[in-house]
mmCIF file of C-alpha atoms in Angstrom:
data_model
loop_
_atom_site.group_PDB
_atom_site.id
_atom_site.type_symbol
_atom_site.label_atom_id
_atom_site.label_comp_id
_atom_site.label_asym_id
_atom_site.label_seq_id
_atom_site.Cartn_x
_atom_site.Cartn_y
_atom_site.Cartn_z
ATOM 1 C CA MET A 254 -100.233 25.964 47.996
ATOM 2 C CA THR A 255 -97.172 27.216 47.771
ATOM 3 C CA ILE A 256 -95.492 30.573 49.341
ATOM 4 C CA ALA A 257 -91.875 31.637 49.315
ATOM 5 C CA LEU A 258 -91.111 33.935 52.682
ATOM 6 C CA THR A 259 -88.763 36.670 50.969
ATOM 7 C CA GLY A 260 -86.333 39.266 52.727
ATOM 8 C CA GLY A 261 -86.588 37.970 55.854
ATOM 9 C CA LEU A 262 -83.349 36.712 58.494
ATOM 10 C CA VAL A 263 -83.580 33.578 58.545
ATOM 11 C CA ALA A 264 -83.110 31.277 62.190
ATOM 12 C CA ASP A 265 -82.852 27.664 61.368
ATOM 13 C CA GLY A 266 -82.703 26.515 65.103
ATOM 14 C CA THR A 267 -78.850 25.302 64.462
ATOM 15 C CA GLY A 268 -77.659 27.994 66.490
ATOM 16 C CA ALA A 269 -75.666 30.011 63.926
ATOM 17 C CA GLU A 270 -76.153 33.329 62.816
ATOM 18 C CA PRO A 271 -79.745 34.718 60.569
ATOM 19 C CA VAL A 272 -78.420 34.827 57.098
ATOM 20 C CA ALA A 273 -80.677 36.655 54.053
ATOM 21 C CA ALA A 274 -82.663 34.005 52.420
ATOM 22 C CA THR A 275 -86.289 32.758 50.912
ATOM 23 C CA VAL A 276 -88.080 30.059 52.191
ATOM 24 C CA LEU A 277 -90.976 28.170 50.137
ATOM 25 C CA VAL A 278 -93.282 26.675 52.265
ATOM 26 C CA ASP A 279 -94.972 23.766 50.168
ATOM 27 C CA SER A 280 -97.955 23.059 51.392
ATOM 28 C CA GLY A 281 -97.472 23.920 54.962
ATOM 29 C CA ARG A 282 -93.955 22.392 55.238
ATOM 30 C CA ILE A 283 -90.870 23.839 54.783
ATOM 31 C CA ALA A 284 -89.907 22.859 51.066
ATOM 32 C CA ALA A 285 -86.683 24.668 50.938
ATOM 33 C CA VAL A 286 -84.144 26.850 51.577
ATOM 34 C CA LEU A 287 -83.137 29.215 48.834
ATOM 35 C CA PRO A 288 -80.422 31.915 47.937
ATOM 36 C CA PRO A 289 -82.023 36.000 48.709
ATOM 37 C CA GLY A 290 -83.658 37.206 45.557
ATOM 38 C CA ASP A 291 -84.300 33.614 45.340
ATOM 39 C CA GLN A 292 -88.349 33.991 43.849
ATOM 40 C CA PRO A 293 -89.611 30.500 42.653
ATOM 41 C CA SER A 294 -92.873 31.137 40.045
ATOM 42 C CA GLY A 295 -96.290 30.511 41.065
ATOM 43 C CA ALA A 296 -95.375 31.138 44.591
ATOM 44 C CA GLU A 297 -97.255 33.723 46.614
ATOM 45 C CA VAL A 298 -95.052 35.646 48.117
ATOM 46 C CA ILE A 299 -94.892 37.386 51.583
ATOM 47 C CA ASP A 300 -92.385 40.166 52.144
ATOM 48 C CA ALA A 301 -90.910 38.905 55.892
ATOM 49 C CA THR A 302 -88.619 42.511 55.375
ATOM 50 C CA GLY A 303 -87.250 43.081 59.081
ATOM 51 C CA ASN A 304 -88.551 39.585 61.000
ATOM 52 C CA ILE A 305 -86.830 36.757 61.508
ATOM 53 C CA VAL A 306 -87.944 33.926 59.822
ATOM 54 C CA ALA A 307 -87.315 30.665 61.876
ATOM 55 C CA PRO A 308 -89.113 27.240 62.382
ATOM 56 C CA GLY A 309 -91.846 26.692 64.619
ATOM 57 C CA PHE A 310 -91.289 27.024 68.723
ATOM 58 C CA ILE A 311 -91.703 23.678 71.036
ATOM 59 C CA ASP A 312 -93.592 23.747 73.960
ATOM 60 C CA LEU A 313 -92.440 21.705 76.246
ATOM 61 C CA HIS A 314 -94.929 21.954 78.730
ATOM 62 C CA SER A 315 -98.435 23.145 78.192
ATOM 63 C CA HIS A 316 -102.236 22.709 79.155
ATOM 64 C CA ALA A 317 -103.355 24.395 76.204
ATOM 65 C CA ASP A 318 -105.043 20.683 75.495
ATOM 66 C CA PHE A 319 -107.427 22.010 77.500
ATOM 67 C CA SER A 320 -108.644 25.406 75.648
ATOM 68 C CA LEU A 321 -108.064 23.976 72.176
ATOM 69 C CA GLN A 322 -111.678 22.665 72.328
ATOM 70 C CA SER A 323 -112.940 26.775 72.298
ATOM 71 C CA THR A 324 -110.199 28.394 69.935
ATOM 72 C CA PRO A 325 -109.218 25.583 67.721
ATOM 73 C CA ASP A 326 -106.486 27.987 66.180
ATOM 74 C CA ALA A 327 -104.661 28.689 68.721
ATOM 75 C CA PRO A 328 -103.899 32.865 67.624
ATOM 76 C CA THR A 329 -102.541 32.805 71.613
ATOM 77 C CA GLN A 330 -99.530 30.232 71.113
ATOM 78 C CA LEU A 331 -99.021 30.720 67.443
ATOM 79 C CA TYR A 332 -98.296 34.621 68.399
ATOM 80 C CA GLN A 333 -96.054 33.149 70.212
ATOM 81 C CA GLY A 334 -94.386 31.437 67.153
ATOM 82 C CA VAL A 335 -95.184 28.011 69.522
ATOM 83 C CA THR A 336 -96.400 25.385 66.775
ATOM 84 C CA THR A 337 -95.932 22.201 68.569
ATOM 85 C CA LEU A 338 -97.191 21.735 72.543
ATOM 86 C CA VAL A 339 -96.260 19.140 74.802
ATOM 87 C CA THR A 340 -99.141 18.526 76.740
ATOM 88 C CA GLY A 341 -99.767 15.972 80.105
ATOM 89 C CA ASN A 342 -96.742 15.478 80.476
ATOM 90 C CA CYS A 343 -97.183 17.030 84.608
ATOM 91 C CA GLY A 344 -100.232 14.051 84.578
ATOM 92 C CA TRP A 345 -102.649 17.050 84.359
ATOM 93 C CA SER A 346 -104.401 16.268 80.818
ATOM 94 C CA PRO A 347 -108.500 16.055 79.137
ATOM 95 C CA PHE A 348 -107.891 11.986 78.016
ATOM 96 C CA PRO A 349 -107.976 10.061 78.752
ATOM 97 C CA ILE A 350 -110.923 10.455 81.262
ATOM 98 C CA THR A 351 -110.684 8.364 84.190
ATOM 99 C CA ASP A 352 -112.409 10.581 86.752
ATOM 100 C CA LEU A 353 -114.539 13.173 85.111
ATOM 101 C CA ALA A 354 -115.659 14.717 88.081
ATOM 102 C CA ALA A 355 -112.290 15.202 88.841
ATOM 103 C CA LEU A 356 -112.094 17.180 85.645
ATOM 104 C CA ARG A 357 -115.365 18.809 85.377
ATOM 105 C CA ALA A 358 -114.143 20.411 88.576
ATOM 106 C CA GLY A 359 -110.402 21.288 87.390
ATOM 107 C CA THR A 360 -112.051 23.425 84.928
ATOM 108 C CA ALA A 361 -114.941 25.581 85.795
ATOM 109 C CA PHE A 362 -113.438 28.073 85.348
ATOM 110 C CA LEU A 363 -113.117 27.217 81.535
ATOM 111 C CA ASP A 364 -115.270 29.162 79.089
ATOM 112 C CA PRO A 365 -117.030 27.999 77.167
ATOM 113 C CA LYS A 366 -117.435 24.465 79.179
ATOM 114 C CA HIS A 367 -116.168 21.830 77.394
ATOM 115 C CA ASP A 368 -119.286 19.031 76.556
ATOM 116 C CA TRP A 369 -116.638 15.920 77.279
ATOM 117 C CA SER A 370 -118.054 14.001 74.627
ATOM 118 C CA TRP A 371 -114.909 12.321 74.067
ATOM 119 C CA ARG A 372 -112.998 9.649 76.580
ATOM 120 C CA ASP A 373 -109.927 9.150 74.932
ATOM 121 C CA VAL A 374 -107.319 10.696 72.726
ATOM 122 C CA ASP A 375 -108.582 9.411 69.316
ATOM 123 C CA GLY A 376 -112.289 10.921 70.884
ATOM 124 C CA PHE A 377 -110.497 14.101 71.549
ATOM 125 C CA ALA A 378 -108.297 14.707 68.255
ATOM 126 C CA ARG A 379 -111.481 13.912 66.506
ATOM 127 C CA ARG A 380 -113.601 16.958 68.755
ATOM 128 C CA ALA A 381 -110.746 19.366 68.799
ATOM 129 C CA LEU A 382 -110.854 19.102 64.553
ATOM 130 C CA GLU A 383 -114.284 19.132 64.380
ATOM 131 C CA SER A 384 -114.136 22.510 65.748
ATOM 132 C CA LYS A 385 -111.376 24.149 64.258
ATOM 133 C CA VAL A 386 -112.392 22.921 60.634
ATOM 134 C CA GLU A 387 -116.584 21.488 60.764
ATOM 135 C CA ILE A 388 -116.302 17.762 60.182
ATOM 136 C CA ARG A 389 -120.067 17.601 59.609
ATOM 137 C CA GLU A 390 -120.102 20.483 56.792
ATOM 138 C CA ILE A 391 -117.054 18.147 55.408
ATOM 139 C CA ARG A 392 -119.002 15.470 55.458
ATOM 140 C CA ASP A 393 -122.263 17.141 53.283
ATOM 141 C CA ASP A 394 -119.687 18.884 50.914
ATOM 142 C CA ILE A 395 -118.857 15.044 50.002
ATOM 143 C CA GLY A 396 -122.258 14.344 49.682
ATOM 144 C CA ARG A 397 -123.026 17.151 47.213
ATOM 145 C CA LEU A 398 -120.528 16.104 45.329
ATOM 146 C CA HIS A 399 -121.924 12.828 44.936
ATOM 147 C CA HIS A 400 -125.306 14.570 44.478
ATOM 148 C CA ALA A 401 -124.103 16.646 41.624
ATOM 149 C CA PHE A 402 -121.574 14.121 39.737
ATOM 150 C CA PRO A 403 -123.078 10.751 40.801
ATOM 151 C CA LEU A 404 -120.842 9.628 38.077
ATOM 152 C CA ARG A 405 -117.298 10.273 40.634
ATOM 153 C CA PRO A 406 -116.420 7.923 43.116
ATOM 154 C CA GLY A 407 -115.423 10.565 45.126
ATOM 155 C CA MET A 408 -113.487 13.678 46.673
ATOM 156 C CA SER A 409 -109.768 13.529 46.055
ATOM 157 C CA ARG A 410 -107.864 13.360 50.011
ATOM 158 C CA GLU A 411 -106.078 16.228 48.833
ATOM 159 C CA GLU A 412 -108.705 18.398 48.398
ATOM 160 C CA LEU A 413 -110.733 17.254 51.526
ATOM 161 C CA ARG A 414 -107.398 17.977 53.542
ATOM 162 C CA GLY A 415 -107.923 21.340 51.956
ATOM 163 C CA ARG A 416 -111.233 21.621 53.258
ATOM 164 C CA ALA A 417 -109.745 21.164 56.807
ATOM 165 C CA GLY A 418 -108.087 23.906 56.993
ATOM 166 C CA ALA A 419 -104.966 22.142 54.760
ATOM 167 C CA ALA A 420 -104.373 20.285 57.853
ATOM 168 C CA ASP A 421 -101.129 18.287 58.870
ATOM 169 C CA GLU A 422 -101.007 15.238 56.900
ATOM 170 C CA ARG A 423 -100.639 13.160 60.078
ATOM 171 C CA VAL A 424 -102.948 15.020 61.906
ATOM 172 C CA PHE A 425 -105.798 14.357 58.808
ATOM 173 C CA GLY A 426 -104.705 10.695 57.928
ATOM 174 C CA HIS A 427 -105.626 10.552 62.490
ATOM 175 C CA LEU A 428 -109.068 11.933 61.431
ATOM 176 C CA LEU A 429 -109.743 10.479 58.204
ATOM 177 C CA GLY A 430 -108.884 6.862 59.946
ATOM 178 C CA VAL A 431 -111.702 8.360 63.022
ATOM 179 C CA LEU A 432 -114.428 8.653 60.561
ATOM 180 C CA GLU A 433 -113.706 5.267 58.901
ATOM 181 C CA ALA A 434 -113.954 3.389 62.211
ATOM 182 C CA GLU A 435 -117.283 4.988 62.385
ATOM 183 C CA GLY A 436 -118.480 3.994 58.847
ATOM 184 C CA VAL A 437 -118.594 7.793 57.662
ATOM 185 C CA VAL A 438 -116.634 7.714 54.442
ATOM 186 C CA LYS A 439 -114.744 5.174 52.859
ATOM 187 C CA ALA A 440 -111.105 6.247 51.574
ATOM 188 C CA GLU A 441 -110.118 3.978 48.407
ATOM 189 C CA ARG A 442 -106.672 4.865 47.087
ATOM 190 C CA ASP A 443 -106.760 8.891 46.087
ATOM 191 C CA LYS A 444 -110.810 9.410 47.072
ATOM 192 C CA VAL A 445 -112.704 9.872 49.198
ATOM 193 C CA ARG A 446 -116.957 8.901 49.930
ATOM 194 C CA LEU A 447 -119.204 8.414 52.437
ATOM 195 C CA THR A 448 -120.003 4.779 52.617
ATOM 196 C CA THR A 449 -123.718 5.350 51.541
ATOM 197 C CA HIS A 450 -122.632 5.865 47.735
ATOM 198 C CA GLU A 451 -121.639 3.965 44.560
ATOM 199 C CA VAL A 452 -121.197 4.369 41.897
ATOM 200 C CA ARG A 453 -124.383 3.845 39.527
ATOM 201 C CA LEU A 454 -125.168 3.816 35.374
ATOM 202 C CA GLY A 455 -128.081 4.246 33.926
ATOM 203 C CA PRO A 456 -129.065 1.819 30.929
ATOM 204 C CA GLU A 457 -128.254 4.173 28.138
ATOM 205 C CA GLN A 458 -124.731 5.242 30.539
ATOM 206 C CA GLN A 459 -124.015 1.698 30.745
ATOM 207 C CA LYS A 460 -124.327 1.356 27.120
ATOM 208 C CA ILE A 461 -121.872 4.116 26.159
ATOM 209 C CA VAL A 462 -119.370 2.899 28.956
ATOM 210 C CA ASP A 463 -119.409 -0.548 27.116
ATOM 211 C CA ARG A 464 -118.780 0.772 24.254
ATOM 212 C CA LEU A 465 -115.765 2.696 24.953
ATOM 213 C CA GLU A 466 -114.683 -0.306 26.666
ATOM 214 C CA ALA A 467 -114.991 -2.827 23.822
ATOM 215 C CA GLU A 468 -113.051 0.169 21.804
ATOM 216 C CA PHE A 469 -110.268 0.090 24.096
ATOM 217 C CA LEU A 470 -110.258 -4.057 24.292
ATOM 218 C CA SER A 471 -110.510 -4.641 20.222
ATOM 219 C CA ALA A 472 -107.597 -2.061 19.564
ATOM 220 C CA ALA A 473 -105.498 -4.100 21.647
ATOM 221 C CA ALA A 474 -101.758 -2.502 21.447
ATOM 222 C CA ALA A 475 -102.801 0.531 19.795
ATOM 223 C CA PRO A 476 -105.774 2.102 21.270
ATOM 224 C CA PRO A 477 -107.747 5.563 19.749
ATOM 225 C CA SER A 478 -107.865 9.150 21.859
ATOM 226 C CA PRO A 479 -110.110 9.498 24.540
ATOM 227 C CA GLU A 480 -111.320 11.979 21.852
ATOM 228 C CA GLU A 481 -111.649 8.974 19.082
ATOM 229 C CA ALA A 482 -113.732 6.574 21.623
ATOM 230 C CA MET A 483 -115.794 9.520 23.016
ATOM 231 C CA ALA A 484 -116.788 10.035 19.247
ATOM 232 C CA ARG A 485 -116.947 6.765 17.830
ATOM 233 C CA ALA A 486 -119.473 6.070 21.251
ATOM 234 C CA GLY A 487 -121.373 8.734 20.619
ATOM 235 C CA LEU A 488 -120.842 11.228 21.947
ATOM 236 C CA PRO A 489 -118.101 14.466 22.169
ATOM 237 C CA GLY A 490 -115.697 15.022 24.974
ATOM 238 C CA ASP A 491 -112.726 13.211 25.858
ATOM 239 C CA GLU A 492 -110.362 11.544 28.825
ATOM 240 C CA GLU A 493 -111.895 14.125 30.826
ATOM 241 C CA HIS A 494 -115.994 13.136 30.873
ATOM 242 C CA GLU A 495 -117.748 11.144 33.106
ATOM 243 C CA LEU A 496 -118.157 8.574 31.482
ATOM 244 C CA PHE A 497 -114.460 7.534 30.088
ATOM 245 C CA GLN A 498 -113.818 8.725 34.186
ATOM 246 C CA VAL A 499 -115.981 5.657 34.705
ATOM 247 C CA LEU A 500 -113.584 3.495 33.528
ATOM 248 C CA VAL A 501 -110.124 5.313 34.512
ATOM 249 C CA GLU A 502 -111.367 5.529 38.005
ATOM 250 C CA SER A 503 -112.732 1.313 37.975
ATOM 251 C CA ARG A 504 -108.913 0.895 36.148
ATOM 252 C CA ARG A 505 -110.058 -0.606 33.181
ATOM 253 C CA LEU A 506 -108.119 1.898 31.238
ATOM 254 C CA VAL A 507 -105.008 2.692 32.202
ATOM 255 C CA ARG A 508 -103.262 6.318 31.837
ATOM 256 C CA VAL A 509 -99.799 5.235 29.385
ATOM 257 C CA LYS A 510 -99.054 8.466 28.955
ATOM 258 C CA GLU A 511 -100.750 12.057 28.853
ATOM 259 C CA SER A 512 -103.953 10.819 26.635
ATOM 260 C CA LEU A 513 -103.031 7.672 25.718
ATOM 261 C CA PHE A 514 -105.124 4.702 27.475
ATOM 262 C CA PHE A 515 -104.441 1.227 26.722
ATOM 263 C CA HIS A 516 -106.907 -1.542 28.860
ATOM 264 C CA ALA A 517 -105.580 -3.143 31.445
ATOM 265 C CA THR A 518 -105.993 -6.300 29.934
ATOM 266 C CA ALA A 519 -105.399 -5.852 26.614
ATOM 267 C CA LEU A 520 -101.982 -4.280 28.410
ATOM 268 C CA GLU A 521 -101.245 -7.736 30.236
ATOM 269 C CA THR A 522 -101.189 -9.496 27.510
ATOM 270 C CA ILE A 523 -98.290 -7.110 26.018
ATOM 271 C CA GLN A 524 -96.774 -7.599 29.385
ATOM 272 C CA ASP A 525 -96.723 -11.329 28.765
ATOM 273 C CA LYS A 526 -95.264 -10.949 24.570
ATOM 274 C CA LEU A 527 -92.460 -8.627 26.130
ATOM 275 C CA VAL A 528 -90.971 -10.710 28.971
ATOM 276 C CA ALA A 529 -90.897 -13.888 26.767
ATOM 277 C CA MET A 530 -89.403 -11.894 23.881
ATOM 278 C CA LEU A 531 -86.579 -10.472 26.539
ATOM 279 C CA ARG A 532 -86.189 -13.733 28.044
ATOM 280 C CA GLU A 533 -85.835 -15.392 24.343
ATOM 281 C CA ARG A 534 -83.137 -12.284 23.217
ATOM 282 C CA LYS A 535 -82.068 -10.666 26.804
ATOM 283 C CA GLU A 536 -82.013 -7.083 25.589
ATOM 284 C CA ILE A 537 -84.727 -5.232 22.953
ATOM 285 C CA GLY A 538 -84.973 -2.245 20.993
ATOM 286 C CA PRO A 539 -88.039 -0.181 20.094
ATOM 287 C CA ALA A 540 -87.903 -1.665 16.442
ATOM 288 C CA ASP A 541 -88.478 -5.013 18.448
ATOM 289 C CA ILE A 542 -91.462 -4.279 20.066
ATOM 290 C CA LYS A 543 -93.190 -2.412 16.586
ATOM 291 C CA ASP A 544 -93.050 -5.385 15.029
ATOM 292 C CA LEU A 545 -93.931 -7.424 18.172
ATOM 293 C CA LEU A 546 -96.857 -5.778 18.481
ATOM 294 C CA GLY A 547 -97.326 -4.575 15.038
ATOM 295 C CA ILE A 548 -97.310 -0.940 16.318
ATOM 296 C CA SER A 549 -95.911 2.473 15.207
ATOM 297 C CA ARG A 550 -93.065 4.400 17.029
ATOM 298 C CA LYS A 551 -96.406 6.647 18.263
ATOM 299 C CA TYR A 552 -97.341 3.548 20.882
ATOM 300 C CA ALA A 553 -93.857 1.462 21.095
ATOM 301 C CA ILE A 554 -91.785 4.407 22.932
ATOM 302 C CA PRO A 555 -94.532 5.311 25.202
ATOM 303 C CA LEU A 556 -95.258 1.597 26.507
ATOM 304 C CA LEU A 557 -90.988 1.069 26.543
ATOM 305 C CA GLU A 558 -90.862 4.028 29.243
ATOM 306 C CA PHE A 559 -94.117 2.470 31.091
ATOM 307 C CA PHE A 560 -93.077 -0.928 31.393
ATOM 308 C CA ASP A 561 -89.513 0.768 32.491
ATOM 309 C CA GLY A 562 -91.816 2.271 35.061
ATOM 310 C CA ARG A 563 -93.362 -0.280 36.389
ATOM 311 C CA ARG A 564 -90.111 -2.192 36.680
ATOM 312 C CA VAL A 565 -90.487 -4.961 34.534
ATOM 313 C CA THR A 566 -88.035 -3.389 32.086
ATOM 314 C CA ALA A 567 -84.768 -1.347 32.565
ATOM 315 C CA ARG A 568 -83.160 1.083 29.855
ATOM 316 C CA VAL A 569 -79.376 0.363 29.141
ATOM 317 C CA GLY A 570 -78.661 2.980 26.679
ATOM 318 C CA GLU A 571 -81.552 2.827 23.508
ATOM 319 C CA ARG A 572 -81.820 -1.330 24.534
ATOM 320 C CA ARG A 573 -84.406 -2.688 27.214
ATOM 321 C CA VAL A 574 -83.262 -5.070 29.109
ATOM 322 C CA LEU A 575 -85.531 -8.134 31.890
ATOM 323 C CA ARG A 576 -85.268 -6.190 35.220
ATOM 324 C CA GLY A 577 -83.514 -8.589 38.061
ATOM 325 C CA GLY A 578 -86.763 -11.006 39.253
ATOM 326 C CA SER A 579 -89.525 -9.788 36.043
ATOM 327 C CA THR A 580 -92.470 -12.114 35.665
ATOM 328 C CA ALA A 581 -95.708 -12.012 33.266
ATOM 329 C CA GLY A 582 -98.131 -11.888 34.755
#
């Protein structure tokens, strides 16, 4: 989510005089400070007229770590503008636990009482986040996704982070690491799944996936559109179809451009040919790759741009040269 804070005076923490400006916040982080009146399209606008807009304050000595378990949203800190706490620097901290009896006695006034289910910083962080974002519910949400869409490999990392209250990326990464270490979830690229989940195709589904893959393998450097491939496999739909996505998620199909997919094996073969030609000629243009592969400009230009992006080639004007250190395969 992108938020634009408009109309306020921005105090940036450097000691400079506050100035009128628009602060753009994207996914919980300051993305830009814009001139007053600038308002990016699509942003949620918060009118801060009459207010000071400033970075969060840092409390250099706090014992709020003892209360975070029962009030994980930390409202009293946020009301004061505090967004970062430094704790434990006086020697009194809820972790690591070396003398539980002393900690229980020293926190007897807290209500509700702690369950002291952790022993170290990892356990404390997980318990605090469980209190805030209901990790069990998120785990169940992933399970429901698996049940409703058994062919999807998992939930996107960003969606899961959103369900965790848009937690800070570092905090979320720590949490994910703890859950992985405990064998609850498995993170693979940008997807998170329960460790018990596997994509399983029925016999008919497997036949369709095999047919789709065969279409792209045989087409080599001139693949069909997703719609054409789906129709040849006897199904309506496009690249969003779950059976098409099985091939994409397993990296057997690679998106080269919007709605243009090549089989991974075909791309390896094309790269080998491209590199061999460049070693011989030193530079090539679109017409050369068209002749090399027997394809039209419709495929040649996206392929050249794809290999530029892969750092196999480099563009020099309208020509391509082999990027230093590139090898085939």
